[in-house]
Amino acid sequence: MDMAYAGTKAGVARRKRVTAGRHMAPYLFISPWILGFLFFTLGPLMFSLTMSFYDWPVVGERTFVGLDNYRSMFTEDPQFWESLWITVKFAAIYVPFNIVMSFLLALMLHHVTFASGFFRTAFYLPSVISGVALVTIWSWIYSKEYGLLNFMLSLVGIDGPNWLGDPNLAIVAIIIASLWGLGGTMLILLTGLKAIPKELYEAATVSGVPGWAQMLFITLPMLGPMLIFTFITSIISAFQQLTIALLLTKGGPLGSTYFFAMYIYDNAFKYFDMGYAAAGSWVMFVIVLALSLLVMRWSAAWVYYEGEIRQTDGERNA
């Protein structure tokens, strides 16, 4: 009797260990990501938030100043507003152009049957080029004396302008250089186009629906989640614009390309005021977060999610 009881007790303990192991296994698999998120994302994020409440020089004593960094930024620093306005202007032009051009390219590649792999690679390749290499290429293209762009204009009798030296043209030059890397967005939209069921187009064609209506009532609604994703990532990319402007124009001429990210960069690594730079970073974070939430809220009116429809149908049937 004692041996039977001992065997039962050992069996229960073994089952508990097996059950505990099964419960632990998923957490062990995701633990690298959790640790990486804590140490390399959430940790630095909270650290920068703490820094923003201090007068934090690179060398020297740190002094708690509360919200003084934010107050100075909003009320005493005109460069903050100027750099923010330049970034907003850049985003207002870059974001729609990036999405529309990516969509048109994706649409073209979706219908191309000859050497489609080559064209996809050719259009995607510029997006994997490093920022420094990209700036080197575009500095050659934009050069006033020996640039490729002015040479092409000279062939049709146009005297090319000083693209990087004119305050009105410098930001246009940066927008064009930034659009060079739209291959990633194009690839996302192309994947979305290929996921649209062909039966929808076949049924519309049989019903006599013209091509433009198929685009308006089938393609765009079915591509909605992809468009909203690319819209938000394009906004984030626009506000983080630094490399091209820093290396191509250094914020000039006359501060016409002095982006908000460059303002933060200069405060951190030129003036060594890490607390002020951290406060600027959090202002950028709040702006991007607010815009993203606004777009998500707005998208509920026109983005089609198949899962939501199924859930609604299920609730109605219940």
Steps between C-alpha positions, in 0.01 A plus 500: 500500500783737588682415176183565295448834675863597442469410131185710464666794672803478271275484195312813608828684559626397154180621334531833682857540375394417144208746520725773644753434222229535236388829651856631517601398147323789315651755738847353449460529123399867516740589782779622262259751348372608843854550632600688184193722529566575868872572463515663155159670462304557820810555715655773278154651453447543875860617541451774238176606672695538824774695321244745362430627854869577565762745390719211383837601352724227362766593756412662831233495765138421411233732638131425529305776319155342478310620192741788434644336186150472350407855607816645343442304182144620453539862614863611457645303211391623154714235333274232647195637315696567179643149484159351583333704226760389243442137600122540471539651151728215399256239637203666329670458160703183553229275652237529220765483226659194659169313520367602157825423316542171686142405415544583130824302485339206680205514261732503199706208630181309586404498132849446361553141388835538324811495727289595800766374744762725342280808522404430863868467591592812303239713675564353845880516486532878571313457830778278641780743414648662810427866569860610448525329161163647403613850591824456303303402191256789531772755570644407160158521337421841654840661444458838329817476290527133402174345627305250293170679551623836371673323211169342397329839525772659288420253220159662464635854534419557868759657726495277809455667839714463809293222654678487836586872521154646443285518820185439296636197315706329770201343673366383162837337434479318834145382429608356164802329659277358777254359245789305350449238775131432441571141395404363843159668492452387141570139598242510783231635269592250229452217750159644587399520133592137444288396800178645353284209369476498120136388527403851609638651177351222286156553653529876453609458136211265425264756658637771271677701771760728334866489596501827695206378712678171568797701620283724718267236649716184503872575490519796739264358767673159492837674522385717791696332784820515293442865413440596862816317606711674237335833587603473865851372427548782247403758763748349745769494232434865411536619859819296543662646189859577593769320300427645157452858625800484732741372235355666192429855619601508871173680570566780250480711304375762750354224716247400233564127558559514875270211597372430849713184526807712420399746771497212750828364363674837535378548857632157593831474313590858410391690813524190727171583676366147532204596719376759250548256212308231690213746554498569124493126430195459722326788326562322169373173650177664617442668162556177306283305747218755472514497119504119493198478732321762289565303182389175667182668619435647157574168328206329673271684257657367179733207569352155438590225748364158407526376861277780628232418241507135603479596865205732430323228301562252781352741757194556280450127450532441874 
